[in-house]
Each structure stands twice: as structure tokens, then as C-alpha cells.
Coordinates of C-alpha atoms in Angstrom, one line a residue:
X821 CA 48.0 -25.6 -0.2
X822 CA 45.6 -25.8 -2.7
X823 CA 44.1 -24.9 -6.3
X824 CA 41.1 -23.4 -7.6
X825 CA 40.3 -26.6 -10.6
X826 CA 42.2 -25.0 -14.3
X827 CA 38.3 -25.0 -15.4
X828 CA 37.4 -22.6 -12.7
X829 CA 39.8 -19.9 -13.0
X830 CA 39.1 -16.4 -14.2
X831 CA 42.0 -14.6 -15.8
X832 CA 41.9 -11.6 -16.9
X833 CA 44.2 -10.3 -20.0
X834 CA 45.8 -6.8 -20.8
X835 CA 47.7 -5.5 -23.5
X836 CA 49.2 -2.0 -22.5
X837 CA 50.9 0.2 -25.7
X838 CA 54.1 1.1 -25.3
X839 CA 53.7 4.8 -23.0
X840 CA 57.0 7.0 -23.2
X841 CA 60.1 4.8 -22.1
X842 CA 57.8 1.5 -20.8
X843 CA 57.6 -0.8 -23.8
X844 CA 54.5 -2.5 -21.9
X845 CA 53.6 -5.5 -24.0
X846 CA 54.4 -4.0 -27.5
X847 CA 57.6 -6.2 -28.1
X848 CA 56.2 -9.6 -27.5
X849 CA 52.3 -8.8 -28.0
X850 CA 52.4 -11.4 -24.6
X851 CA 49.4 -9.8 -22.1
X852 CA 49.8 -8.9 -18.9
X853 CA 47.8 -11.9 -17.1
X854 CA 46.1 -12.3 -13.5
X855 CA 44.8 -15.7 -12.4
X856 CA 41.9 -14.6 -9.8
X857 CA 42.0 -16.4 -6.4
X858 CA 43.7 -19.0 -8.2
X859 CA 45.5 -20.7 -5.0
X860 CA 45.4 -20.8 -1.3
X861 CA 49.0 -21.2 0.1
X862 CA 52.0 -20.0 2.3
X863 CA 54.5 -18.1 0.6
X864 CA 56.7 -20.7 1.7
X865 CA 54.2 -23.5 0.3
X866 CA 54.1 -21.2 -2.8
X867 CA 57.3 -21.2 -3.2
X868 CA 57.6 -25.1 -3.1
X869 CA 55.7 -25.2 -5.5
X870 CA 56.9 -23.2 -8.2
X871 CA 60.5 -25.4 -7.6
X872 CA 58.5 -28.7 -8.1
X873 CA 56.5 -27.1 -10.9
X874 CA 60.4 -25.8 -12.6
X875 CA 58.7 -22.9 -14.3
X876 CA 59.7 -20.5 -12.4
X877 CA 62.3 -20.0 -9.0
X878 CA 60.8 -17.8 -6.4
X879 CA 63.7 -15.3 -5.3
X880 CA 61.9 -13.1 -2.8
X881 CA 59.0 -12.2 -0.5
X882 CA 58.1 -8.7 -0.4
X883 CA 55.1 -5.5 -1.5
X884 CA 56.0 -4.2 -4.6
X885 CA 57.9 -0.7 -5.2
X886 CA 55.9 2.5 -5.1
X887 CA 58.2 3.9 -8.3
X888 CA 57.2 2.4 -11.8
X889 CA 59.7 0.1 -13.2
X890 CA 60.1 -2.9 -15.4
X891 CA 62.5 -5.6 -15.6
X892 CA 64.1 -6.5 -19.6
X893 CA 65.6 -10.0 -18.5
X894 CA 62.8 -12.0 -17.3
X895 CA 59.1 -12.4 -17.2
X896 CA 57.8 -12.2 -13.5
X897 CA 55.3 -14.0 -11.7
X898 CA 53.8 -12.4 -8.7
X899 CA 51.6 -14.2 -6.0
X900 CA 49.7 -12.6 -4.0
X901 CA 49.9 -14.5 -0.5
X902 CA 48.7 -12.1 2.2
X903 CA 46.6 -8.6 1.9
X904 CA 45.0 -6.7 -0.9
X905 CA 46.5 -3.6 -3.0
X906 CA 46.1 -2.0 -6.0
X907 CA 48.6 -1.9 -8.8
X908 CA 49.5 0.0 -11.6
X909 CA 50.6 -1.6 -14.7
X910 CA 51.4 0.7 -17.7
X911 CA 52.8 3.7 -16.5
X912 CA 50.9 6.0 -14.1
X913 CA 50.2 9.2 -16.5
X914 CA 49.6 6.3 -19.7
X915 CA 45.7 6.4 -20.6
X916 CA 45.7 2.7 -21.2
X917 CA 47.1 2.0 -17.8
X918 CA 45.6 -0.9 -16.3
X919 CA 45.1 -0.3 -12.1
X920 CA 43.4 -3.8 -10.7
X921 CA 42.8 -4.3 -7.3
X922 CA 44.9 -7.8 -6.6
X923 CA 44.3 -10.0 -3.4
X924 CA 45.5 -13.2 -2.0
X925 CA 45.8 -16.3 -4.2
X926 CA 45.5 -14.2 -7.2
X927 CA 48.5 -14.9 -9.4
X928 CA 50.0 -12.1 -11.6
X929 CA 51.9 -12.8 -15.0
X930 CA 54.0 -9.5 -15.9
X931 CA 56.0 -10.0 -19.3
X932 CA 59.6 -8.3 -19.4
X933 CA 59.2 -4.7 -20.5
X934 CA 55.7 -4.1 -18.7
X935 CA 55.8 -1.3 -16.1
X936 CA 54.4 -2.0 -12.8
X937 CA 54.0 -0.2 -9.2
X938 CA 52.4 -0.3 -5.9
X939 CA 49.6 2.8 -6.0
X940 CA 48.0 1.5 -2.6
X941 CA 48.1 -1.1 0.1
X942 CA 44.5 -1.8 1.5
X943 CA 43.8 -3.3 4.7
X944 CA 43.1 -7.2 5.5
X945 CA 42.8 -9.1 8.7
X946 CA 44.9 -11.1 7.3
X947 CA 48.1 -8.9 7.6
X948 CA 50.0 -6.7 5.3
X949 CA 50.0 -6.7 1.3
X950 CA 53.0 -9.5 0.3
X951 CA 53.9 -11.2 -2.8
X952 CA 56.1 -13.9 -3.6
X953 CA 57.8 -13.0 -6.6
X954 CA 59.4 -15.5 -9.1
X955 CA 61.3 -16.1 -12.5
X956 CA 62.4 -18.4 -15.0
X957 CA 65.8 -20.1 -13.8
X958 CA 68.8 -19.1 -14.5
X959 CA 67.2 -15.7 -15.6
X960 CA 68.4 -12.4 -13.3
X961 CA 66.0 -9.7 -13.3
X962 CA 67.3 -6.1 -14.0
X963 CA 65.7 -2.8 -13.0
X964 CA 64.7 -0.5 -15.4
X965 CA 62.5 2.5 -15.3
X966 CA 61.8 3.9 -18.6
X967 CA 64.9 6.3 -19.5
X968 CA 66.1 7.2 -23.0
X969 CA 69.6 5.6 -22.0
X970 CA 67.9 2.3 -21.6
X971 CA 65.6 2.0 -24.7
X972 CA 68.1 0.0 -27.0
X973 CA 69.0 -2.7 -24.6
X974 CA 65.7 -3.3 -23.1
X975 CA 63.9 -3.4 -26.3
X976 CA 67.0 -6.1 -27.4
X977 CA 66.7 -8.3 -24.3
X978 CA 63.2 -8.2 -24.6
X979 CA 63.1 -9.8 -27.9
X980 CA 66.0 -12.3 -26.9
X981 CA 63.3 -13.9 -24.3
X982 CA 61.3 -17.5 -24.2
X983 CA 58.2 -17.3 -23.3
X984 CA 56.8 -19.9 -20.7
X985 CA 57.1 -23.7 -21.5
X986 CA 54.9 -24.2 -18.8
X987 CA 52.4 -22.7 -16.8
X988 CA 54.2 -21.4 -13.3
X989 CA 50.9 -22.3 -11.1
X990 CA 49.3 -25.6 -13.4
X991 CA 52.4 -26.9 -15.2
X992 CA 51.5 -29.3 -18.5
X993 CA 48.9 -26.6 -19.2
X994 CA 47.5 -23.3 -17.9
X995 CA 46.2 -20.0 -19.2
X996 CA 50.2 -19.0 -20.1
X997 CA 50.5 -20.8 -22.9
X998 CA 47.6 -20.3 -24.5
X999 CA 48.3 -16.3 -25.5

């Protein structure tokens, strides 16, 4: 496993308006973050390291869902560890929507309330499109996808949440908490 030196690393920062039901990043003004090829690992050695880092607790391996949603409980942090795909973040019909094009040992930084799909696996030699996705512990992620029945206790647990301590991927410092 290894990382790209703090100094090196390109992130790139969004802020989406809120677009129908997806709050985006209007609660906590907190951007939507990617790290650009900031590691080289394993999911497994990924993983690892999130535990030893104690940011974040990686609870699965998998693409991402092809139907926009958003989670109200937790921030998520994706890494990309095989493949390439592009993403939608924002709501599909939003015009503010942000679409990158994310590849291995990028790492993705998607505050609670930010809607996010899976528009299109691309091909690799290197197998198919996987993430492994993490949260802060003790947080449980819910599933929410932008209905009126949901608005007033998404936008509530929204504003209940920390923000990071510590950066998932560098730990002491990092490009999370300095937004």
C-alpha cells in the first residue's frame, strides 16, 4: 500500500445547491471532496487502513447504486480500488450536478445529505468498477432518496453531525479539515 506525499495531492471541491428533495451540501456548506489518485492499495489493505487511521470503519466492498440517493446519518468515504466510472453527484436533472469520471486510488468525500449515483462503469484491465465504502464509527448509514416524507428528518440529522476530526486517508492532517 502506498500514498501519493499530502503535498502532491490534487483535490478537487464542489458545492452542489440543494435540487428538489437532495439537500446536497446546503446544510453544512461541507464540499463534496475527491482526492485524485491519492493511494495505491487493496480494498482489504484499504480497509486496514482506515481502522488504524480510526476515522472512518469500512463496512462494504461494492459499485455504487444506479438510483440517486443520499444517506442523513453519516458522511461517506468512498475509495476507488479497482476500475473507472463516472458518477453523478447532485441529482441527475440538477444544473449544478457535478458528473467526474473517478478511478482507482482516487478517494471520494460525500457529506450526509449529498445525492450520489453510478451513471456508467468504464472498462479497465484491471477488473470491474469497486469501491470500498466507509464511515465514522458508531455511525449507521440510512438510505434516503429525496421524498417530501423525508425532508424534516434528513435535514435534522444532518445538522446533528461532526464533521471529521481527522482526515480518513492522512490522519493528523489532510484536505478534510481544512474546508
Amino acid at each position: 500500500m502506498s500514498f501519493k506525499p499530502l503535498t502532491d495531492v490534487q483535490v478537487t471541491y464542489r458545492q452542489i445547491p440543494q435540487w428538489q428533495g437532495l439537500p446536497n451540501t446546503s446544510i453544512q456548506s461541507k464540499p463534496l471532496m475527491i482526492y485524485h489518485k491519492a493511494f495505491d492499495a487493496s480494498a482489504s489493505e484499504l480497509a486496514a487502513h482506515f481502522e488504524d487511521v480510526g476515522e472512518v470503519t469500512s463496512q462494504w466492498t461494492y459499485s455504487m447504486y444506479r438510483q440517486t440517493h443520499f444517506h442523513s446519518t453519516a458522511h461517506e468515504v468512498l475509495g476507488v480500488v479497482s476500475g473507472r466510472a463516472r458518477l453523478c453527484f447532485g441529482g441527475e436533472d440538477n444544473p449544478e450536478r457535478f458528473e467526474p469520471t473517478v478511478e482507482r486510488g482516487d478517494l471520494i468525500i460525500v457529506p450526509a445529505g449529498v445525492g450520489h449515483r453510478l451513471l456508467d462503469e468504464l472498462g479497465t484491465d484491471e477488473g470491474p468498477f469497486k469501491m470500498v465504502g466507509a464511515y465514522p464509527p458508531q455511525k449507521q448509514w440510512d438510505m434516503c432518496y429525496g421524498e417530501q416524507s423525508e425532508a424534516d428528518r434528513v435535514t435534522k440529522n444532518i445538522q446533528q453531525l461532526d464533521w471529521f476530526h481527522g482526515d480518513p486517508l492522512y490522519g493528523k492532517d489532510g484536505p478534510v479539515l481544512h474546508v
